[in-house]
mmCIF file of C-alpha atoms in Angstrom:
data_model
loop_
_atom_site.group_PDB
_atom_site.id
_atom_site.type_symbol
_atom_site.label_atom_id
_atom_site.label_comp_id
_atom_site.label_asym_id
_atom_site.label_seq_id
_atom_site.Cartn_x
_atom_site.Cartn_y
_atom_site.Cartn_z
ATOM 1 C CA UNK L 1 70.551 115.209 150.311
ATOM 2 C CA UNK L 2 72.597 115.707 146.753
ATOM 3 C CA UNK L 3 73.549 119.482 145.214
ATOM 4 C CA UNK L 4 71.115 119.176 143.130
ATOM 5 C CA UNK L 5 68.501 118.243 144.531
ATOM 6 C CA UNK L 6 68.699 121.823 146.603
ATOM 7 C CA UNK L 7 69.514 123.315 143.346
ATOM 8 C CA UNK L 8 68.874 122.580 139.643
ATOM 9 C CA UNK L 9 71.579 124.431 138.599
ATOM 10 C CA UNK L 10 74.139 121.605 139.520
ATOM 11 C CA UNK L 11 72.549 119.168 137.965
ATOM 12 C CA UNK L 12 74.484 117.236 134.810
ATOM 13 C CA UNK L 13 71.283 116.474 132.030
ATOM 14 C CA UNK L 14 72.312 112.858 130.842
ATOM 15 C CA UNK L 15 69.799 112.618 127.506
ATOM 16 C CA UNK L 16 72.148 111.385 124.836
ATOM 17 C CA UNK L 17 71.900 108.170 121.849
ATOM 18 C CA UNK L 18 68.177 109.259 121.542
ATOM 19 C CA UNK L 19 66.307 109.039 118.009
ATOM 20 C CA UNK L 20 67.292 112.437 117.003
ATOM 21 C CA UNK L 21 71.176 112.532 118.140
ATOM 22 C CA UNK L 22 73.860 111.081 115.562
ATOM 23 C CA UNK L 23 76.477 109.132 117.737
ATOM 24 C CA UNK L 24 80.030 109.734 116.578
ATOM 25 C CA UNK L 25 82.799 107.464 118.472
ATOM 26 C CA UNK L 26 85.947 109.043 118.101
ATOM 27 C CA UNK L 27 89.008 108.884 116.408
ATOM 28 C CA UNK L 28 86.344 109.257 113.052
ATOM 29 C CA UNK L 29 86.915 112.087 110.954
ATOM 30 C CA UNK L 30 85.736 115.502 110.517
ATOM 31 C CA UNK L 31 86.932 115.153 114.072
ATOM 32 C CA UNK L 32 90.214 116.468 114.392
ATOM 33 C CA UNK L 33 92.426 115.229 117.281
ATOM 34 C CA UNK L 34 95.268 117.108 119.433
ATOM 35 C CA UNK L 35 97.382 116.293 122.062
ATOM 36 C CA UNK L 36 96.759 112.516 122.287
ATOM 37 C CA UNK L 37 96.874 109.682 119.638
ATOM 38 C CA UNK L 38 94.646 106.489 120.289
ATOM 39 C CA UNK L 39 96.120 103.122 120.724
ATOM 40 C CA UNK L 40 94.423 100.485 119.354
ATOM 41 C CA UNK L 41 96.027 97.288 120.675
ATOM 42 C CA UNK L 42 95.958 99.132 124.926
ATOM 43 C CA UNK L 43 91.801 99.966 123.295
ATOM 44 C CA UNK L 44 92.465 104.021 124.845
ATOM 45 C CA UNK L 45 93.510 108.306 124.101
ATOM 46 C CA UNK L 46 96.645 108.698 125.215
ATOM 47 C CA UNK L 47 99.620 110.224 125.470
ATOM 48 C CA UNK L 48 102.814 108.525 124.783
ATOM 49 C CA UNK L 49 103.662 105.318 122.896
ATOM 50 C CA UNK L 50 103.336 102.652 126.251
ATOM 51 C CA UNK L 51 107.000 101.236 124.970
ATOM 52 C CA UNK L 52 108.715 105.268 126.500
ATOM 53 C CA UNK L 53 106.461 104.098 129.662
ATOM 54 C CA UNK L 54 107.581 101.762 130.037
ATOM 55 C CA UNK L 55 111.551 101.938 130.084
ATOM 56 C CA UNK L 56 110.664 105.887 131.534
ATOM 57 C CA UNK L 57 109.501 105.237 134.810
ATOM 58 C CA UNK L 58 105.494 102.501 136.708
ATOM 59 C CA UNK L 59 104.767 105.782 137.392
ATOM 60 C CA UNK L 60 104.748 107.477 133.261
ATOM 61 C CA UNK L 61 102.932 103.783 132.841
ATOM 62 C CA UNK L 62 99.863 104.448 134.350
ATOM 63 C CA UNK L 63 100.197 108.198 133.695
ATOM 64 C CA UNK L 64 101.083 107.847 130.109
ATOM 65 C CA UNK L 65 96.827 106.947 129.817
ATOM 66 C CA UNK L 66 95.985 110.640 131.293
ATOM 67 C CA UNK L 67 94.660 112.116 128.330
ATOM 68 C CA UNK L 68 95.494 116.125 130.229
ATOM 69 C CA UNK L 69 96.153 118.405 126.651
ATOM 70 C CA UNK L 70 94.437 116.176 124.459
ATOM 71 C CA UNK L 71 91.390 118.403 122.184
ATOM 72 C CA UNK L 72 88.608 117.541 119.987
ATOM 73 C CA UNK L 73 88.246 120.273 117.694
ATOM 74 C CA UNK L 74 84.357 120.490 114.597
ATOM 75 C CA UNK L 75 82.473 122.448 114.216
ATOM 76 C CA UNK L 76 78.126 122.140 114.513
ATOM 77 C CA UNK L 77 74.796 123.658 114.368
ATOM 78 C CA UNK L 78 73.537 121.385 116.206
ATOM 79 C CA UNK L 79 71.662 122.793 119.230
ATOM 80 C CA UNK L 80 72.651 120.164 121.760
ATOM 81 C CA UNK L 81 76.051 118.980 121.766
ATOM 82 C CA UNK L 82 76.292 115.209 123.831
ATOM 83 C CA UNK L 83 79.061 113.658 124.638
ATOM 84 C CA UNK L 84 79.383 109.307 126.877
ATOM 85 C CA UNK L 85 83.082 108.385 127.389
ATOM 86 C CA UNK L 86 84.326 105.021 129.182
ATOM 87 C CA UNK L 87 86.544 105.414 131.785
ATOM 88 C CA UNK L 88 88.711 102.793 133.162
ATOM 89 C CA UNK L 89 88.537 103.654 136.957
ATOM 90 C CA UNK L 90 87.937 107.426 138.196
ATOM 91 C CA UNK L 91 91.296 109.257 139.396
ATOM 92 C CA UNK L 92 89.627 111.063 142.739
ATOM 93 C CA UNK L 93 91.976 113.447 144.067
ATOM 94 C CA UNK L 94 91.178 115.314 147.610
ATOM 95 C CA UNK L 95 92.672 118.737 146.203
ATOM 96 C CA UNK L 96 91.251 119.255 142.199
ATOM 97 C CA UNK L 97 88.467 118.683 140.969
ATOM 98 C CA UNK L 98 85.799 116.469 139.272
ATOM 99 C CA UNK L 99 85.684 119.121 136.930
ATOM 100 C CA UNK L 100 89.794 119.028 135.803
ATOM 101 C CA UNK L 101 90.318 116.024 136.960
ATOM 102 C CA UNK L 102 87.877 113.640 135.009
ATOM 103 C CA UNK L 103 85.593 115.990 133.008
ATOM 104 C CA UNK L 104 85.406 117.338 129.675
ATOM 105 C CA UNK L 105 84.792 121.175 128.406
ATOM 106 C CA UNK L 106 83.030 122.854 125.750
ATOM 107 C CA UNK L 107 84.345 126.176 124.518
ATOM 108 C CA UNK L 108 83.360 127.973 121.472
ATOM 109 C CA UNK L 109 86.400 128.736 119.798
ATOM 110 C CA UNK L 110 84.068 130.505 117.370
ATOM 111 C CA UNK L 111 84.248 134.587 118.486
ATOM 112 C CA UNK L 112 86.910 134.272 120.834
ATOM 113 C CA UNK L 113 86.611 131.831 123.363
ATOM 114 C CA UNK L 114 83.176 131.189 124.769
ATOM 115 C CA UNK L 115 82.803 127.832 127.840
ATOM 116 C CA UNK L 116 79.991 126.604 127.057
ATOM 117 C CA UNK L 117 79.537 124.050 128.672
ATOM 118 C CA UNK L 118 81.199 122.060 131.847
ATOM 119 C CA UNK L 119 80.492 117.700 131.098
ATOM 120 C CA UNK L 120 81.406 115.194 134.702
ATOM 121 C CA UNK L 121 80.355 112.489 136.207
ATOM 122 C CA UNK L 122 78.667 112.299 138.953
ATOM 123 C CA UNK L 123 81.059 110.265 142.310
ATOM 124 C CA UNK L 124 79.258 107.574 141.700
ATOM 125 C CA UNK L 125 79.932 107.177 137.960
ATOM 126 C CA UNK L 126 83.146 104.934 138.292
ATOM 127 C CA UNK L 127 83.390 104.181 135.012
ATOM 128 C CA UNK L 128 82.476 107.302 132.926
ATOM 129 C CA UNK L 129 79.122 109.510 132.555
ATOM 130 C CA UNK L 130 76.809 110.323 129.341
ATOM 131 C CA UNK L 131 76.589 114.787 129.181
ATOM 132 C CA UNK L 132 74.750 116.747 126.840
ATOM 133 C CA UNK L 133 75.013 120.453 126.631
ATOM 134 C CA UNK L 134 71.746 122.494 125.962
ATOM 135 C CA UNK L 135 70.017 125.378 124.182
ATOM 136 C CA UNK L 136 73.556 126.171 122.655
ATOM 137 C CA UNK L 137 74.237 129.616 119.765
ATOM 138 C CA UNK L 138 71.919 128.729 116.647
ATOM 139 C CA UNK L 139 74.616 128.737 112.837
ATOM 140 C CA UNK L 140 77.339 127.266 112.913
ATOM 141 C CA UNK L 141 80.000 126.760 115.346
ATOM 142 C CA UNK L 142 83.612 125.666 115.879
ATOM 143 C CA UNK L 143 83.810 124.195 118.850
ATOM 144 C CA UNK L 144 86.964 122.748 121.733
ATOM 145 C CA UNK L 145 86.656 120.233 123.036
ATOM 146 C CA UNK L 146 89.393 119.249 125.979
ATOM 147 C CA UNK L 147 89.785 116.554 127.530
ATOM 148 C CA UNK L 148 90.075 115.269 130.894
ATOM 149 C CA UNK L 149 93.424 116.301 133.078
ATOM 150 C CA UNK L 150 93.985 113.438 136.029
ATOM 151 C CA UNK L 151 92.690 110.668 134.293
ATOM 152 C CA UNK L 152 92.016 107.881 130.750
ATOM 153 C CA UNK L 153 89.669 107.796 128.713
ATOM 154 C CA UNK L 154 88.572 104.436 126.608
ATOM 155 C CA UNK L 155 86.303 105.522 123.997
ATOM 156 C CA UNK L 156 84.759 108.828 123.530
ATOM 157 C CA UNK L 157 81.909 109.899 121.971
ATOM 158 C CA UNK L 158 80.248 112.768 120.570
ATOM 159 C CA UNK L 159 76.299 113.111 120.060
ATOM 160 C CA UNK L 160 75.102 115.654 117.804
ATOM 161 C CA UNK L 161 71.257 116.503 116.726
ATOM 162 C CA UNK L 162 69.996 114.588 112.950
ATOM 163 C CA UNK L 163 70.676 116.871 109.805
ATOM 164 C CA UNK L 164 72.851 119.248 111.624
ATOM 165 C CA UNK L 165 76.123 120.490 109.812
ATOM 166 C CA UNK L 166 79.486 118.557 110.824
ATOM 167 C CA UNK L 167 82.866 120.293 109.767
ATOM 168 C CA UNK L 168 86.230 119.499 111.221
ATOM 169 C CA UNK L 169 86.910 123.002 113.187
ATOM 170 C CA UNK L 170 88.695 125.812 113.587
ATOM 171 C CA UNK L 171 92.765 124.769 112.587
ATOM 172 C CA UNK L 172 95.182 126.617 114.791
ATOM 173 C CA UNK L 173 97.987 128.691 113.088
ATOM 174 C CA UNK L 174 100.032 126.627 110.596
ATOM 175 C CA UNK L 175 102.955 126.372 113.366
ATOM 176 C CA UNK L 176 104.385 122.927 115.136
ATOM 177 C CA UNK L 177 102.718 122.720 118.790
ATOM 178 C CA UNK L 178 104.914 123.733 121.346
ATOM 179 C CA UNK L 179 105.609 120.786 123.776
ATOM 180 C CA UNK L 180 105.216 121.456 127.549
ATOM 181 C CA UNK L 181 107.678 118.375 130.067
ATOM 182 C CA UNK L 182 107.611 119.092 133.232
ATOM 183 C CA UNK L 183 105.331 118.004 136.976
ATOM 184 C CA UNK L 184 102.771 118.207 137.827
ATOM 185 C CA UNK L 185 101.407 121.389 137.866
ATOM 186 C CA UNK L 186 102.660 121.380 133.792
ATOM 187 C CA UNK L 187 99.737 118.061 134.109
ATOM 188 C CA UNK L 188 97.835 120.519 135.425
ATOM 189 C CA UNK L 189 96.952 120.052 139.312
ATOM 190 C CA UNK L 190 94.978 121.367 139.441
ATOM 191 C CA UNK L 191 92.865 123.356 137.570
ATOM 192 C CA UNK L 192 89.033 123.079 138.095
ATOM 193 C CA UNK L 193 89.129 122.956 134.001
ATOM 194 C CA UNK L 194 90.690 121.243 131.409
ATOM 195 C CA UNK L 195 91.184 124.373 129.658
ATOM 196 C CA UNK L 196 92.617 126.485 132.676
ATOM 197 C CA UNK L 197 95.903 124.613 132.748
ATOM 198 C CA UNK L 198 98.286 127.548 132.194
ATOM 199 C CA UNK L 199 99.440 125.449 128.747
ATOM 200 C CA UNK L 200 96.159 125.422 128.090
ATOM 201 C CA UNK L 201 95.864 128.955 128.430
ATOM 202 C CA UNK L 202 98.698 130.245 126.519
ATOM 203 C CA UNK L 203 97.532 128.437 123.454
ATOM 204 C CA UNK L 204 93.777 130.184 123.691
ATOM 205 C CA UNK L 205 95.781 133.649 124.062
ATOM 206 C CA UNK L 206 98.392 132.967 120.753
ATOM 207 C CA UNK L 207 96.278 130.010 118.965
ATOM 208 C CA UNK L 208 98.492 127.506 119.678
ATOM 209 C CA UNK L 209 99.095 123.287 119.449
ATOM 210 C CA UNK L 210 100.593 122.097 122.104
ATOM 211 C CA UNK L 211 101.187 118.747 123.318
ATOM 212 C CA UNK L 212 101.367 118.387 127.364
ATOM 213 C CA UNK L 213 103.874 116.239 128.856
ATOM 214 C CA UNK L 214 103.335 117.135 132.642
ATOM 215 C CA UNK L 215 104.266 113.432 133.845
ATOM 216 C CA UNK L 216 102.825 114.512 138.118
ATOM 217 C CA UNK L 217 105.367 113.021 140.230
ATOM 218 C CA UNK L 218 107.011 111.212 137.607
ATOM 219 C CA UNK L 219 109.234 114.339 135.497
ATOM 220 C CA UNK L 220 112.709 113.204 136.669
ATOM 221 C CA UNK L 221 113.654 113.116 133.470
ATOM 222 C CA UNK L 222 114.709 109.494 132.613
ATOM 223 C CA UNK L 223 117.054 108.847 128.884
ATOM 224 C CA UNK L 224 113.666 107.173 127.151
ATOM 225 C CA UNK L 225 111.260 110.441 128.500
ATOM 226 C CA UNK L 226 114.331 112.915 127.100
ATOM 227 C CA UNK L 227 114.659 110.588 123.937
ATOM 228 C CA UNK L 228 111.433 111.139 123.816
ATOM 229 C CA UNK L 229 110.898 115.319 123.338
ATOM 230 C CA UNK L 230 113.928 115.048 121.145
ATOM 231 C CA UNK L 231 112.379 112.994 118.947
ATOM 232 C CA UNK L 232 108.245 115.408 118.318
ATOM 233 C CA UNK L 233 108.734 117.979 116.446
ATOM 234 C CA UNK L 234 107.662 122.035 118.434
ATOM 235 C CA UNK L 235 107.835 125.409 117.898
ATOM 236 C CA UNK L 236 109.175 125.742 121.162
ATOM 237 C CA UNK L 237 110.083 123.116 124.169
ATOM 238 C CA UNK L 238 109.015 124.457 127.726
ATOM 239 C CA UNK L 239 111.370 122.424 130.496
ATOM 240 C CA UNK L 240 109.184 122.667 133.705
ATOM 241 C CA UNK L 241 110.877 119.580 136.134
ATOM 242 C CA UNK L 242 112.041 121.298 138.439
ATOM 243 C CA UNK L 243 109.428 119.803 141.781
ATOM 244 C CA UNK L 244 110.218 116.232 140.319
ATOM 245 C CA UNK L 245 113.650 115.387 140.334
ATOM 246 C CA UNK L 246 114.796 114.536 144.180
ATOM 247 C CA UNK L 247 117.066 117.061 144.717
ATOM 248 C CA UNK L 248 119.558 119.227 143.690
ATOM 249 C CA UNK L 249 122.171 116.595 142.599
ATOM 250 C CA UNK L 250 119.132 114.907 140.786
ATOM 251 C CA UNK L 251 118.449 117.726 139.497
ATOM 252 C CA UNK L 252 122.602 118.801 138.544
ATOM 253 C CA UNK L 253 123.032 114.751 137.124
ATOM 254 C CA UNK L 254 119.716 115.655 134.373
ATOM 255 C CA UNK L 255 119.141 119.255 133.631
ATOM 256 C CA UNK L 256 122.090 119.896 131.557
ATOM 257 C CA UNK L 257 122.212 116.416 130.180
ATOM 258 C CA UNK L 258 118.552 117.439 129.225
ATOM 259 C CA UNK L 259 119.453 120.219 127.133
ATOM 260 C CA UNK L 260 122.210 118.017 125.575
ATOM 261 C CA UNK L 261 119.673 116.279 124.240
ATOM 262 C CA UNK L 262 117.000 118.302 122.749
ATOM 263 C CA UNK L 263 119.439 120.377 121.448
ATOM 264 C CA UNK L 264 121.537 117.370 118.820
ATOM 265 C CA UNK L 265 117.969 116.086 117.944
ATOM 266 C CA UNK L 266 116.815 119.649 117.235
ATOM 267 C CA UNK L 267 119.734 122.263 116.947
ATOM 268 C CA UNK L 268 117.089 125.391 116.120
ATOM 269 C CA UNK L 269 114.040 125.087 118.871
ATOM 270 C CA UNK L 270 112.884 127.522 120.897
ATOM 271 C CA UNK L 271 113.558 126.197 124.737
ATOM 272 C CA UNK L 272 112.137 128.093 127.431
ATOM 273 C CA UNK L 273 113.836 126.918 130.989
ATOM 274 C CA UNK L 274 111.506 127.085 133.963
ATOM 275 C CA UNK L 275 111.980 127.157 137.965
ATOM 276 C CA UNK L 276 109.224 126.241 140.471
ATOM 277 C CA UNK L 277 106.357 128.884 141.801
ATOM 278 C CA UNK L 278 106.763 128.031 145.249
ATOM 279 C CA UNK L 279 109.968 128.507 146.128
ATOM 280 C CA UNK L 280 109.870 129.409 150.396
ATOM 281 C CA UNK L 281 108.768 125.396 150.681
ATOM 282 C CA UNK L 282 111.126 124.416 150.097
ATOM 283 C CA UNK L 283 114.518 125.004 152.102
ATOM 284 C CA UNK L 284 116.612 124.964 148.526
ATOM 285 C CA UNK L 285 115.177 126.096 146.658
ATOM 286 C CA UNK L 286 117.968 128.743 145.387
ATOM 287 C CA UNK L 287 119.539 125.962 144.872
ATOM 288 C CA UNK L 288 118.140 124.404 142.428
ATOM 289 C CA UNK L 289 116.831 127.529 141.030
ATOM 290 C CA UNK L 290 120.974 128.136 140.314
ATOM 291 C CA UNK L 291 121.407 124.472 138.712
ATOM 292 C CA UNK L 292 118.166 125.711 135.897
ATOM 293 C CA UNK L 293 120.196 128.968 135.904
ATOM 294 C CA UNK L 294 124.112 126.620 135.161
ATOM 295 C CA UNK L 295 122.386 125.229 131.407
ATOM 296 C CA UNK L 296 121.160 128.328 130.533
ATOM 297 C CA UNK L 297 123.994 130.632 131.024
ATOM 298 C CA UNK L 298 126.318 127.531 129.978
ATOM 299 C CA UNK L 299 124.188 127.446 127.355
ATOM 300 C CA UNK L 300 124.473 131.322 125.846
ATOM 301 C CA UNK L 301 127.747 130.839 126.456
ATOM 302 C CA UNK L 302 128.690 128.487 123.729
ATOM 303 C CA UNK L 303 126.382 130.709 121.986
ATOM 304 C CA UNK L 304 122.605 129.458 121.795
ATOM 305 C CA UNK L 305 120.579 132.546 120.599
ATOM 306 C CA UNK L 306 117.098 130.219 121.162
ATOM 307 C CA UNK L 307 117.191 130.205 124.664
ATOM 308 C CA UNK L 308 115.169 131.824 128.095
ATOM 309 C CA UNK L 309 114.912 131.579 131.486
ATOM 310 C CA UNK L 310 112.107 132.464 134.014
ATOM 311 C CA UNK L 311 112.033 132.323 137.463
ATOM 312 C CA UNK L 312 108.914 130.683 139.188
ATOM 313 C CA UNK L 313 109.451 132.188 141.906
ATOM 314 C CA UNK L 314 108.369 135.875 140.322
ATOM 315 C CA UNK L 315 104.769 133.791 138.880
ATOM 316 C CA UNK L 316 102.553 134.604 141.635
ATOM 317 C CA UNK L 317 103.647 137.850 142.679
ATOM 318 C CA UNK L 318 104.528 138.533 146.173
ATOM 319 C CA UNK L 319 100.741 140.670 146.913
ATOM 320 C CA UNK L 320 98.598 138.269 146.987
ATOM 321 C CA UNK L 321 100.311 134.867 147.000
ATOM 322 C CA UNK L 322 98.558 132.362 148.967
ATOM 323 C CA UNK L 323 95.443 132.825 146.513
ATOM 324 C CA UNK L 324 97.124 131.815 143.162
ATOM 325 C CA UNK L 325 97.358 127.723 145.192
ATOM 326 C CA UNK L 326 94.860 125.367 146.760
ATOM 327 C CA UNK L 327 97.695 123.464 149.098
ATOM 328 C CA UNK L 328 100.924 126.293 148.908
ATOM 329 C CA UNK L 329 102.273 124.001 146.557
ATOM 330 C CA UNK L 330 99.355 123.322 142.906
ATOM 331 C CA UNK L 331 97.943 127.199 141.665
ATOM 332 C CA UNK L 332 94.867 127.366 141.192
ATOM 333 C CA UNK L 333 92.696 129.435 138.538
ATOM 334 C CA UNK L 334 94.717 132.668 139.531
ATOM 335 C CA UNK L 335 98.258 131.015 139.750
ATOM 336 C CA UNK L 336 98.035 128.963 136.356
ATOM 337 C CA UNK L 337 96.458 132.550 135.342
ATOM 338 C CA UNK L 338 99.829 133.801 136.317
ATOM 339 C CA UNK L 339 101.864 131.672 135.115
ATOM 340 C CA UNK L 340 100.640 131.817 131.443
ATOM 341 C CA UNK L 341 100.434 135.320 131.278
ATOM 342 C CA UNK L 342 105.232 135.366 132.070
ATOM 343 C CA UNK L 343 105.274 131.678 129.454
ATOM 344 C CA UNK L 344 103.214 134.611 127.287
ATOM 345 C CA UNK L 345 105.745 137.053 127.372
ATOM 346 C CA UNK L 346 108.007 134.555 126.184
ATOM 347 C CA UNK L 347 106.487 132.788 123.286
ATOM 348 C CA UNK L 348 104.568 136.234 121.756
ATOM 349 C CA UNK L 349 108.222 137.184 121.684
ATOM 350 C CA UNK L 350 109.820 133.965 119.941
ATOM 351 C CA UNK L 351 106.628 133.254 117.772
ATOM 352 C CA UNK L 352 107.056 137.340 116.808
ATOM 353 C CA UNK L 353 110.319 136.897 114.983
#
C-alpha cells in the first residue's frame, strides 16, 4: 500500500495544464532566474559552462547539470501555482530525501520566508513530474521557486490561473551574489528541501543572491574550475573544499594557489575559508585544517585585510553533534542551520563594512 493511500497529505496534486491555467515555459520574462542558466545547445539548465566542466573532471561534467542554487523569482495573485519538470533521470540516493535531491521548494517571501509547497516526484516518476500547490494566500505575493540540489532539469514550466497578475518578483539587495565553492555539503547534501542548504539559508537571512558551485566529490581546485570561479562577479567568495581534497599533500598543492589565482583576479573581494565540520571522522583533519589556516595566515601576513577563517569543527558544537548529520558527515536541517549561523555571522560583518 502506498503512503498516499494511508494519509492523503502524502499525495502529490498532479493537476496542470487544463483550460483555466496558462503554462509559462522557462526561461521567459518576467520570471527572474538566479544561480543557473539555460543552455540551448545542451537543452537544459546548467550551473557551469560545458567547456569548463570538461576541462575540470568527468564528475564535473555530470554535476554541471545539477541545479543546486537555481532559483526562479516571480510575483502573482494566482490562487494556484503548478510546475511541470522533465529530467533525463532521477539521481537517487539512499541517504537524502527526494524532496531535496529532486524536488522544488516554493517559498513566499512577501512577509519573510514561508514554505508554501514542496513539489516532488513520486518514485515512479523517472523522467519528470507535474504538481500543483492549491489554496494560496490572496493578493499579489512574491515567490521564489528553488530548483533541485542533486538532479538535472531539462525543462521547467510554471502554471498560473488565467487572468492572474504576473510580475518579476522581489529583487535581492543590490549587491553581487555570494559565491560558494566546495563539496557535497556545499552542494546541499543532505538537505530535505532545496531552500535548506546552508548557502540558501544564508541567502534568506541576508536577502542576497548566491551562486552554488558545490561539486559533490569533485571540488578539487583544478585549474579550469579555479579560473572559472575567479572570473565570476561576486561580493564574497566562500571556499569550502576541504572534504574533497584527497589528502593533506593535495590540499597543500592546491589551496594556496587557489587563493593566489582568485586574489589576482579579484583583489578586493572578501574570501572566507572553511574547514570540514566533521574532523572526528578523519585522523588527518587537524593537519588539513593547518594547511587551510596557513593560507589564511599567509594572506594576512602579506597585508590582505579581506580574508576570514572559520574552523568547521565548531559548526555543530559539542552537545548533540550526533543529531546534526544524517550519516556522520552530511548535515541534516539542524546541521545546515548551524553552519549557516556561523557563515552568516561573518557575512554580516562583511556587508556591514
